[in-house]
XYZ file of C-alpha atoms in Angstrom:
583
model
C 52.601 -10.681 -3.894
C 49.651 -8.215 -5.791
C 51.420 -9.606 -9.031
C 50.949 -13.129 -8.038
C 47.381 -12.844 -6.943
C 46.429 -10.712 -10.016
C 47.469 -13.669 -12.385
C 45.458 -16.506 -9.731
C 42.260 -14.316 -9.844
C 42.068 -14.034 -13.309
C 38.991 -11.676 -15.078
C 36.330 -10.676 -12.808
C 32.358 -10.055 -13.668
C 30.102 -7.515 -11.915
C 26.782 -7.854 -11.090
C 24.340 -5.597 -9.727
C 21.582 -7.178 -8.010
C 18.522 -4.564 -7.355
C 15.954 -5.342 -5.130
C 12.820 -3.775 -3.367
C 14.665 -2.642 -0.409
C 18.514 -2.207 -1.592
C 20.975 -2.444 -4.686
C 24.079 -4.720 -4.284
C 26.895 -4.521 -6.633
C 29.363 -7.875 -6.034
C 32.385 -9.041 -8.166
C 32.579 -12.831 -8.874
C 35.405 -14.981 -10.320
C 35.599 -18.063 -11.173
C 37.472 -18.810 -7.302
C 35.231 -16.659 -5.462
C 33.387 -13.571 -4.715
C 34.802 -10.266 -3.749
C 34.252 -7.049 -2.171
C 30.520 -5.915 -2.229
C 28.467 -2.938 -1.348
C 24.659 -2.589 -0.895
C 22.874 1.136 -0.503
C 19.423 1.199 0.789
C 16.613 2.239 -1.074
C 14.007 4.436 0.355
C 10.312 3.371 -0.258
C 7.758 6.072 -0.759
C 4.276 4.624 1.258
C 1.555 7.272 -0.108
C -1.278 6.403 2.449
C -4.226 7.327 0.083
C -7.190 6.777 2.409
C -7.275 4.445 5.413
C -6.233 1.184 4.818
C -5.107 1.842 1.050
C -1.661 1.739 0.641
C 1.058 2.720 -2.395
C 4.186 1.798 -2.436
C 6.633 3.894 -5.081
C 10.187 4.294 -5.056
C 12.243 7.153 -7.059
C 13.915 5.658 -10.016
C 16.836 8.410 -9.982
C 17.555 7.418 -6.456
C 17.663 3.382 -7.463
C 19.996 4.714 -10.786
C 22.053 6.775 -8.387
C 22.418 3.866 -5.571
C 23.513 1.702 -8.692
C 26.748 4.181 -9.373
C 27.443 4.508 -5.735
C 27.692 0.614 -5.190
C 30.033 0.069 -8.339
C 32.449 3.647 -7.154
C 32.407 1.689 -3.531
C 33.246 -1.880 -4.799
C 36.094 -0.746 -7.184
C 37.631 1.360 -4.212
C 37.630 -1.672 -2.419
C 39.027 -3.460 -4.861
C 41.726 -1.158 -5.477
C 42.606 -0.989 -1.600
C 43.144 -4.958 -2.391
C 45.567 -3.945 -5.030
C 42.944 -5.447 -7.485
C 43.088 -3.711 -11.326
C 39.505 -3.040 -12.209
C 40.046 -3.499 -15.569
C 39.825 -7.303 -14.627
C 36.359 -6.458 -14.664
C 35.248 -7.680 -18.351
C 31.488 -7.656 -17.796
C 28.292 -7.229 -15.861
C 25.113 -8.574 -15.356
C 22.290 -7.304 -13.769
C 19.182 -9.146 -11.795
C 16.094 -6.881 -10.504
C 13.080 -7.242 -8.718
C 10.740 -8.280 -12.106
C 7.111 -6.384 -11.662
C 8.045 -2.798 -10.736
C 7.244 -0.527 -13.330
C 8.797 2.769 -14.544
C 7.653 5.193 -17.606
C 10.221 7.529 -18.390
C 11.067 10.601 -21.006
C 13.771 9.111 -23.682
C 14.122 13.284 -24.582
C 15.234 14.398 -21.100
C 15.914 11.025 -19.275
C 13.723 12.393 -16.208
C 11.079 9.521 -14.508
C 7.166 10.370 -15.787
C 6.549 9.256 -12.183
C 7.631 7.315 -9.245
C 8.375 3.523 -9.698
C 5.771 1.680 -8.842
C 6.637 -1.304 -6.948
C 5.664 -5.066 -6.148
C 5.525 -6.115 -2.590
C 8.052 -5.178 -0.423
C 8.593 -4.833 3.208
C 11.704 -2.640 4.032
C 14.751 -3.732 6.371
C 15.152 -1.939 9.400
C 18.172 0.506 7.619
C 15.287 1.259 4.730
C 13.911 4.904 5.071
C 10.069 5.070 4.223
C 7.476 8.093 3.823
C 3.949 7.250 4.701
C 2.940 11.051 3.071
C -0.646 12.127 1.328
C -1.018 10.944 -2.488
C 0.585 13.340 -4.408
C 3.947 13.962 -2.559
C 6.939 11.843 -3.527
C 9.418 13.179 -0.630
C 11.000 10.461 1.294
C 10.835 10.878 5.218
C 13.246 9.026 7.820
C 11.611 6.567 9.818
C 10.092 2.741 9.290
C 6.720 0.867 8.566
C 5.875 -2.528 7.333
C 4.278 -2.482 3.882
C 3.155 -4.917 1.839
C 1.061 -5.059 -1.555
C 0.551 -2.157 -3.850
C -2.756 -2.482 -4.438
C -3.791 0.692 -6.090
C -4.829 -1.303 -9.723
C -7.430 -4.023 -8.131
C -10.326 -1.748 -9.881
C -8.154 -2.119 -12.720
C -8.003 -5.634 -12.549
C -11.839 -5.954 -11.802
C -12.584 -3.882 -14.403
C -10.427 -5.670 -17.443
C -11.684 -9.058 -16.129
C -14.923 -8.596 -16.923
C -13.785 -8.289 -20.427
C -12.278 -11.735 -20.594
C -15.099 -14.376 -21.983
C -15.599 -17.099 -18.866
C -14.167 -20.204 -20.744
C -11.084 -18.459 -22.927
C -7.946 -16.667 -20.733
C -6.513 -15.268 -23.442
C -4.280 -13.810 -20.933
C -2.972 -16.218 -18.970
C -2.933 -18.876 -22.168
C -0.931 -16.270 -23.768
C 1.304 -15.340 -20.728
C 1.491 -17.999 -18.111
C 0.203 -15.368 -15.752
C -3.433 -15.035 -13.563
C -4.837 -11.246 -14.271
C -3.410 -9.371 -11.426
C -2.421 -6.299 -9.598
C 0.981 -8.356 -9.119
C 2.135 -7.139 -12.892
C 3.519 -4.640 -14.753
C 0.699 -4.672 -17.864
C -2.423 -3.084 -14.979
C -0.103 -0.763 -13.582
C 1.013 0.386 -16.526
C -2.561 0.625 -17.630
C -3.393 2.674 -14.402
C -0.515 5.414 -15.207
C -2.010 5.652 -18.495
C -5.625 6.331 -16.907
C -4.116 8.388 -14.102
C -1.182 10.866 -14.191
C -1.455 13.270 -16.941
C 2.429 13.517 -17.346
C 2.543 10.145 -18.543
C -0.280 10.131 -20.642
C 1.047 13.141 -22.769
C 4.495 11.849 -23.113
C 2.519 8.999 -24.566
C 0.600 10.875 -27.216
C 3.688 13.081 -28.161
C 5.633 9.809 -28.543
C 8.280 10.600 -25.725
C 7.229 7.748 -23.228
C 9.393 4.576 -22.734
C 8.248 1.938 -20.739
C 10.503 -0.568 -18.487
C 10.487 -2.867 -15.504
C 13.924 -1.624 -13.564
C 16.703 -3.707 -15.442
C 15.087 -1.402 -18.579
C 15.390 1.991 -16.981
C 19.215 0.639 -15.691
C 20.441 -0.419 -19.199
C 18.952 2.732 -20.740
C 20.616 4.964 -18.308
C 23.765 3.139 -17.863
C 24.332 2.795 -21.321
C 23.784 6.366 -22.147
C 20.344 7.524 -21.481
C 19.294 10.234 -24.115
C 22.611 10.123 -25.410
C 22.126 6.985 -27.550
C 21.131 4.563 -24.380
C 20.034 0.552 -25.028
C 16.015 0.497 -24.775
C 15.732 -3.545 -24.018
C 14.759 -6.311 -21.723
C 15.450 -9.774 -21.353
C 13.078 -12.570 -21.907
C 12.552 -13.302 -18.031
C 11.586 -9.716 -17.484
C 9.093 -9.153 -20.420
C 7.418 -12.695 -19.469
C 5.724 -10.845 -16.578
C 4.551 -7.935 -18.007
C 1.140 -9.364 -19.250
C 2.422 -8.131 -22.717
C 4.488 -10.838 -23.598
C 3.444 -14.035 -25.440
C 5.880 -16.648 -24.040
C 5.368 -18.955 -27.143
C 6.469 -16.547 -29.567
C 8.832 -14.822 -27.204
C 7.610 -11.697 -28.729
C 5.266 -8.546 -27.390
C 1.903 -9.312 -27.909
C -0.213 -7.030 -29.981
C -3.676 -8.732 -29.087
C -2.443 -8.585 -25.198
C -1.070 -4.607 -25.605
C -4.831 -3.966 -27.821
C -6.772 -5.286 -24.464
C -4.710 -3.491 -21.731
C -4.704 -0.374 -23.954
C -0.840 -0.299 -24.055
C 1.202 1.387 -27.292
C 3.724 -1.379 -28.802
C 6.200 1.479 -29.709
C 6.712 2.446 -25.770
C 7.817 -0.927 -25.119
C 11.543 -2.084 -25.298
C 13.355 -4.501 -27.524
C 13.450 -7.809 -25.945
C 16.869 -9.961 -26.138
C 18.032 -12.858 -24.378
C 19.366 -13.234 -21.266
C 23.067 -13.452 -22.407
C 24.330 -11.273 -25.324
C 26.044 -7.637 -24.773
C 23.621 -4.935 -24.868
C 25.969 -2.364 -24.862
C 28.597 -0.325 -23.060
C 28.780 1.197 -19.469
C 28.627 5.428 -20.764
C 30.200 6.379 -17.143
C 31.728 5.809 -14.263
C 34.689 3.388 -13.104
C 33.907 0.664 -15.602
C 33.145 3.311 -18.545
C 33.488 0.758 -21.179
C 32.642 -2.032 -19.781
C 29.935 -4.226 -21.434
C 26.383 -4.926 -19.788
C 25.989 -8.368 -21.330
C 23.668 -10.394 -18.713
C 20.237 -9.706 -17.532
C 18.074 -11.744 -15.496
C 14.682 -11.162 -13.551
C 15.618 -11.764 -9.707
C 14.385 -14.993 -8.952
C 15.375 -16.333 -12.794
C 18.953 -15.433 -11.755
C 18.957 -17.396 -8.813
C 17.722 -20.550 -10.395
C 20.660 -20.248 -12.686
C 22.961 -19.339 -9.982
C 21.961 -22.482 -8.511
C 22.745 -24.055 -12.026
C 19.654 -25.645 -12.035
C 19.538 -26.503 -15.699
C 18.129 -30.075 -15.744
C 14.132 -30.123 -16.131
C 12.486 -30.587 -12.639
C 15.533 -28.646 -10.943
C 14.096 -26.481 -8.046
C 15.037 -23.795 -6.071
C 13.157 -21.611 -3.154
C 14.806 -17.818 -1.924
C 14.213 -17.204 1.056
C 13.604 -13.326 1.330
C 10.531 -10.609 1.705
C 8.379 -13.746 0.328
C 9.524 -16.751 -1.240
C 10.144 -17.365 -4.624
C 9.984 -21.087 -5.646
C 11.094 -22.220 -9.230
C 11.003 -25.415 -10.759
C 12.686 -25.667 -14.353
C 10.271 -27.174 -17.189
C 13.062 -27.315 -20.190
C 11.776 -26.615 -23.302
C 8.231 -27.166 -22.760
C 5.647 -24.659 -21.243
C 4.062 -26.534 -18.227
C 0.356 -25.062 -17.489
C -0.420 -25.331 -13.885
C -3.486 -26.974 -13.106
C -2.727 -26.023 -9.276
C -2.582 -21.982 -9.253
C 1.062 -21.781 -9.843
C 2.749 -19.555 -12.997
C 4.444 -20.767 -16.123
C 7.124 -18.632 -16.797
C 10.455 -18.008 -18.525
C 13.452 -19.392 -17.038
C 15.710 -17.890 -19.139
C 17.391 -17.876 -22.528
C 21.173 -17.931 -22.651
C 22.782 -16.379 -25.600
C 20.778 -15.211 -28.787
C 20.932 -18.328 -30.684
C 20.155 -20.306 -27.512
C 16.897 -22.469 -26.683
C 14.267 -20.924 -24.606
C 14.035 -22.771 -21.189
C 10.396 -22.682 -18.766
C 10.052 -22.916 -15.301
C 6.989 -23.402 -12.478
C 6.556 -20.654 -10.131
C 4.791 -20.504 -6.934
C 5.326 -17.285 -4.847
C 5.074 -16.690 -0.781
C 3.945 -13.324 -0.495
C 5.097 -13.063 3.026
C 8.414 -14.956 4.419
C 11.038 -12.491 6.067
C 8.259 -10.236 6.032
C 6.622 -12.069 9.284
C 10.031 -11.786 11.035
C 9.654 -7.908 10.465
C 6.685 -8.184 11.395
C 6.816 -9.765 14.376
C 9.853 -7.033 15.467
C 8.485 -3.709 13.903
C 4.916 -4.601 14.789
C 4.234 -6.787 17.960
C 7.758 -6.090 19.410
C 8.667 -9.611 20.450
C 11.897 -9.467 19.015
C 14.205 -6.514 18.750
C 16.336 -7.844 15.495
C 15.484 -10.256 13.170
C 18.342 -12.895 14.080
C 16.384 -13.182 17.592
C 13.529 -15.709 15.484
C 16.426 -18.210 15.794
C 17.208 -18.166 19.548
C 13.329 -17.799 20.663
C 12.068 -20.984 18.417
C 14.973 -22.849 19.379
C 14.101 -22.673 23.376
C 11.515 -24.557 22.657
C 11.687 -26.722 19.776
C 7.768 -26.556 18.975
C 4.586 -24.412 18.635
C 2.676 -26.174 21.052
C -0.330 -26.676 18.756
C -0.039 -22.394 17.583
C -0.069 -21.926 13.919
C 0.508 -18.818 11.861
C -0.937 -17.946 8.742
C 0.373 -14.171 7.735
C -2.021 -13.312 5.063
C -1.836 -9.946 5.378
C -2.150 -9.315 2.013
C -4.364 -12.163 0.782
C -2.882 -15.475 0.088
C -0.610 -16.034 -3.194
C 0.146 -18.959 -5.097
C -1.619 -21.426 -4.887
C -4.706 -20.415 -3.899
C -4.518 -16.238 -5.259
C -7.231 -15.605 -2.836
C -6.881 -11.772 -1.637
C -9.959 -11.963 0.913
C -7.866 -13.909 2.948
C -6.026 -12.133 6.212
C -3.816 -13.107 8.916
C -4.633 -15.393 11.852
C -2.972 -16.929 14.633
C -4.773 -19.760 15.942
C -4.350 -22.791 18.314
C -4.113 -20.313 21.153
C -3.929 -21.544 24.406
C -3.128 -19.897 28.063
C 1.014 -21.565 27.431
C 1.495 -20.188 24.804
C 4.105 -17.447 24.710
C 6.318 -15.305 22.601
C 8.571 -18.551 21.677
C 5.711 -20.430 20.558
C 4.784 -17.546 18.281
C 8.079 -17.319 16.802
C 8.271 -21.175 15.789
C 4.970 -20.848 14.334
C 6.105 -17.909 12.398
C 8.824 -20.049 10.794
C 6.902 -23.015 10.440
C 4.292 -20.786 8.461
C 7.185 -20.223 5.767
C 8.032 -24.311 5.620
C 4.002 -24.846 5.386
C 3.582 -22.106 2.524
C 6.639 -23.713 0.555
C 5.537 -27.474 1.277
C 1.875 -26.118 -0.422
C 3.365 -24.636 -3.932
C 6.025 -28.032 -3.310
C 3.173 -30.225 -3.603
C 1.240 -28.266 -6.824
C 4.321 -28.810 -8.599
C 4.869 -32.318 -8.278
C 1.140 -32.377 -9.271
C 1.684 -30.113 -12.283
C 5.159 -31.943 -13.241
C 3.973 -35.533 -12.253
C 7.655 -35.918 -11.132
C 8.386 -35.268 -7.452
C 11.425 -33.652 -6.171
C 14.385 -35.743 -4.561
C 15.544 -32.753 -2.773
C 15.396 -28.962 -2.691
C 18.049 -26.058 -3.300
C 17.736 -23.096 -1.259
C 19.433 -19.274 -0.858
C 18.242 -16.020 0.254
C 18.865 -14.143 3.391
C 16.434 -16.756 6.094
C 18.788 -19.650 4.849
C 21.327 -18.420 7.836
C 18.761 -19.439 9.841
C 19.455 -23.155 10.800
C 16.199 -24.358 12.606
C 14.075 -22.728 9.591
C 16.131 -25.037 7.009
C 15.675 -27.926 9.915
C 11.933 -27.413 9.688
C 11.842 -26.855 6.202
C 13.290 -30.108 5.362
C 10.530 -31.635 8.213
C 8.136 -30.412 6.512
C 8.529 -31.327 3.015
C 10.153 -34.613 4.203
C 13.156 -34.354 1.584
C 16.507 -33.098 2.213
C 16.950 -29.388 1.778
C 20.380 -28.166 0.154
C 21.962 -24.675 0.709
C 25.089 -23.586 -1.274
C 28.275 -21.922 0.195
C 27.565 -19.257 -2.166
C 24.674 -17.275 -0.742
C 24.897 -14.702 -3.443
C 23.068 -16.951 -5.579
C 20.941 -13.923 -7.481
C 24.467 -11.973 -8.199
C 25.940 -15.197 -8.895
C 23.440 -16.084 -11.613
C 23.535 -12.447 -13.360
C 27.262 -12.855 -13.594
C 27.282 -16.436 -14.927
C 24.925 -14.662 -17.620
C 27.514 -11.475 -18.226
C 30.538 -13.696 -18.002
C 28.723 -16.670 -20.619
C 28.083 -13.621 -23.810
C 29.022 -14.096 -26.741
C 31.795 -11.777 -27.206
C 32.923 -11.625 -23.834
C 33.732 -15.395 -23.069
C 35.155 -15.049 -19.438
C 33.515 -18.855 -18.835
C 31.188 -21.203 -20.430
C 27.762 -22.249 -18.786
C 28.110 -26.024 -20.616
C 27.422 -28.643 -18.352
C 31.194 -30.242 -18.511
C 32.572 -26.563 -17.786
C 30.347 -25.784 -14.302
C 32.454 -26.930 -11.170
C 30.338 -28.593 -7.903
C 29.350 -26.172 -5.957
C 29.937 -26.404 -2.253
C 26.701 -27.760 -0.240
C 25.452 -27.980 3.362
C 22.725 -30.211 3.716
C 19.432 -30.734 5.880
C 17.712 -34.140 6.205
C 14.490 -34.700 7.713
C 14.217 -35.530 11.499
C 11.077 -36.111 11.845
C 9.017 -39.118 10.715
C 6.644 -38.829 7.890
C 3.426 -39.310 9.793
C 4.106 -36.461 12.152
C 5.084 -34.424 9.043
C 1.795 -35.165 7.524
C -0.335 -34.665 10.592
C 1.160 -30.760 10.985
C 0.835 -29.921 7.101
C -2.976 -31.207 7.457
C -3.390 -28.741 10.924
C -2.081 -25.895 8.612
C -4.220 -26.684 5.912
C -6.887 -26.305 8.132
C -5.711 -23.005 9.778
C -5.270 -21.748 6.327
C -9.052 -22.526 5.325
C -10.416 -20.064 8.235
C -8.065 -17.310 7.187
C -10.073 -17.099 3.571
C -13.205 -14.874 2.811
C -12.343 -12.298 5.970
C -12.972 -9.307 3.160
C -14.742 -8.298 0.324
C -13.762 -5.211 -1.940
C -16.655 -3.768 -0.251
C -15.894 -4.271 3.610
C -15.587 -1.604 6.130
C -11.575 -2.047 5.851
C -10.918 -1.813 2.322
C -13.770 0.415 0.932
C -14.754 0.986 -2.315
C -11.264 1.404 -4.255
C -12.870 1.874 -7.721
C -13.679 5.183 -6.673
C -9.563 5.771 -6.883
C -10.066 5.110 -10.414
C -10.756 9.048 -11.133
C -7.462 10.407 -9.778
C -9.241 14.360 -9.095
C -12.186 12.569 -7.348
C -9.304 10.586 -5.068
C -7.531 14.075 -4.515
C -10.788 15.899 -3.384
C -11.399 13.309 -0.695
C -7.896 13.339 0.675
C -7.767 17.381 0.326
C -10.694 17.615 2.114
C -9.543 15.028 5.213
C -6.387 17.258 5.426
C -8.394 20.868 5.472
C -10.570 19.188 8.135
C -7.168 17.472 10.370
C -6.331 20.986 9.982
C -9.218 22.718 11.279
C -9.412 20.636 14.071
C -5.572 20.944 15.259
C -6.175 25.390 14.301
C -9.364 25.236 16.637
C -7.430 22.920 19.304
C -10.338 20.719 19.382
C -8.615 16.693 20.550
């Protein structure tokens, strides 16, 4: 019976799928997927000063979480009588802006990742500790952006002349704390470890799926120093014409060319695993996170789009060939590239900063629900806000307005309203912030969509993908596969030249399975709740300034010793006060 369902199952590719909260390591065939295993990944929260928040995580732990979920998965496998050495490839998809700077002589991290947004899952341990300490503590906290490099950004942008972006005509990308290029820049300015690996040449530079190819591959014993097209286009450092690292973009952030990696496309072996179960096995796909899910949705035809549903939302729409400039505050970025000699394709991006963040939210911080699946069962006991309307801003809002003096509000308050109101209102917030980057693309593409393709985690949740489609008024489509990130990476691995497990040509790709949501509403009512959110949205802007009572003066963090005093100092005093049992 093993015999005969070794020879159905054929070869098998791996992917490893790393996010901000957790690594996943999944098998897929060309049948199905099998056994999986995801290890959490603590989030370091250094609380600098009130209200200014970093968020690091410890690239040995996210290398060592990466081992553990491939030694779990292949003893599954092999408790299903499965030979591993099925396993011809793997791919790998990561979260595309966190930043690492390592030693290529000793393999050791120059200092903490430093991540994107992220808001950890209730099984995600996080430290809120004093600048300076990297130790992990149990416990959890909501935390959202890393915003440690806006005097960075403040300071660079008055460099760039009013009526030429050189940056963002060069990248796609608006000048912000969001990517690698500023952080980078403000580990340069900043930690003295990195900057004198830099000078004695001994610094390499990577967003995660670098530091995992270099380490998997062998680390200082002859390891792979590359990236992938998707991950280099959001750097800030990478011209997405040429498809090559910019030496006018590295000149104005101050970054050295020779600390960056070699950049390949998103399909081709890169080299062998060094250790482990699948020792031998070639790495041979590599895809930014929410790049690997638009392939995993095989959206390949221009003005194919797809949304994931997870911390925030991620919503791509695919350009082709051509590099469409959003007049609408969206990014123009790379798609992907599959297989050396293969074209380059673009894609649209808007991004939700907060989506399953607000459930969280709602649980870890107001305490209306205890798990996250209770959303579902409070919005549907009562089918409506009743006029309430969310906007969580908590961070500023993203795409498309990229206004960070915006901050959450609930309005539309009256004395009915309840708990199950606020719930509904939290997942109509999601539908309303994906209906607004919906609409900037079909203004930037001049083509509107007939429908759109959904995964992530929230699509379990039936009344979101009920209001979703409501609120766009098209029919939204979720796959059977939910592992559409994984998915994608492997369809990369498996698609390499020299590895050939399946081809990604349109008359090779079998239909996917698809359940699918049609609007319920009519079109008028549809309109008449985007226009209330538009206008809830409009009172959230301008609540800060960089100089307000909350946020302070951050450009004084630009002088690391100065930002050390201050916090030594509030510590010595804490102190004195607990010694001298003053309350």
């Amino acid at each position: 019976m093993a015999s005969a369902e070794k020879a159905v199952l054929g070869p098998l590719v791996g992917a490893v799928d790393q996010g901000t909260s957790s690594t996943r390591f999944l098998n897929i065939s060309k049948i199905r997927n099998f056994s999986s295993d995801t290890v959490p990944i603590a989030n370091i929260v250094l609380s600098v000063f009130p209200s200014i928040t970093w968020v690091e995580q410890d690239p040995k732990e996210i290398l060592q979480s990466v081992y553990e979920c491939i030694e779990k998965t292949c003893e599954k496998l092999g408790q299903l009588n499965i030979d591993i050495s099925n396993i011809k490839a793997i791919g790998v998809s990561n979260q595309r802006e966190t930043t690492v700077v390592w030693d290529k002589l000793t393999g050791e991290p120059l200092y903490n990742a430093v991540a994107a947004p992220v808001s950890p899952g209730p099984s995600v341990p996080v430290a809120v500790v004093p600048s300076g300490s990297s130790v992990p503590a149990a416990g959890t906290s909501s935390v959202w952006l890393d915003l440690r490099t806006q005097s960075t950004v403040e300071n660079l942008s008055k460099r760039i002349p009013g009526n030429n972006n050189f940056v963002k005509c060069k990248t796609g990308l608006p000048l912000s704390t969001y990517f690698s290029a500023v952080k980078l820049r403000w580990l340069l300015d900043n930690v003295r470890k990195v900057q004198k690996a830099v000078e004695e040449n001994r610094a390499l530079f990577g967003t995660i799926d670098s530091w995992l190819i270099w380490s998997l591959t062998g680390g200082v014993n002859g390891g792979v120093h590359c990236t992938d097209v998707t991950n280099a286009s959001r750097t800030m450092l990478f011209n997405i014409h040429s498809l090559e690292w910019d030496k006018e973009l590295c000149e104005f952030f101050g970054i050295p060319m020779e600390i960056l990696p070699n950049v390949r496309s998103s399909s081709e072996i890169y080299g062998l695993m060094k250790a482990g179960a699948l020792e031998g096995v070639p790495i041979s796909g590599c895809l930014g996170d929410q790049s690997a899910a638009l392939v995993g949705q095989m959206c390949f035809q221009d003005g194919q789009a797809k949304n994931t549903y997870g911390t925030g939302c991620f919503l791509l729409c695919n350009t082709g060939h051509k590099c469409v400039f959003s007049e609408h505050g969206l990014l123009t970025t790379v798609a992907y590239k599959l297989g050396r000699d293969k074209p380059v394709y673009y894609a649209l991006e808007g991004s939700v900063a907060i989506a399953g963040a607000v459930i969280r939210w709602l649980r870890d911080n107001l305490g209306i629900i205890k798990t996250s699946d209770e959303i579902e069962k409070l919005a549907k006991e009562v089918g409506t806000s009743y006029g309430c309307y969310f906007v969580p801003a908590f961070s500023g809002l993203y795409a498309p307005y990229w206004e960070p003096s915006a901050r959450g509000i609930i309005c539309g308050l009256t004395q009915f309203t309840n708990k199950c109101h606020i719930a509904f209102a939290a997942l109509e917030a999601v539908c309303f912030q994906t209906r607004e980057i919906l609409d900037a693309m079909n203004r930037d593409c001049g083509i509107p969509l007939s429908h759109l393709q959904v995964d992530g985690g929230m699509t379990s949740n039936k009344i979101l993908m009920q209001l979703q489609a409501d609120i766009l008024y098209i029919p939204v489509v979720k796959p059977s596969m939910p592992e559409t990130t994984a998915l994608g990476a492997a369809m990369a691995a498996g698609a390499a030249e020299g590895v050939g497990v399946w081809s990604l040509e349109p008359e090779d790709l079998s239909a996917v399975t698809m359940e699918r949501f049609e609007p319920q509403i009519n079109a008028e009512e549809s309109e008449i709740r985007y226009s209330t959110w538009k206008k809830a949205v409009m009172k959230s802007v301008g609540w800060v300034t960089t100089q307000s009572p909350e946020s302070g003066d951050p450009s004084i963090f630009c002088s690391l010793p100065l930002g050390f005093f201050i916090v030594s100092s509030m510590v010595m005093l804490i102190g004195a006060r607990y010694i001298s049992g003053i309350p």
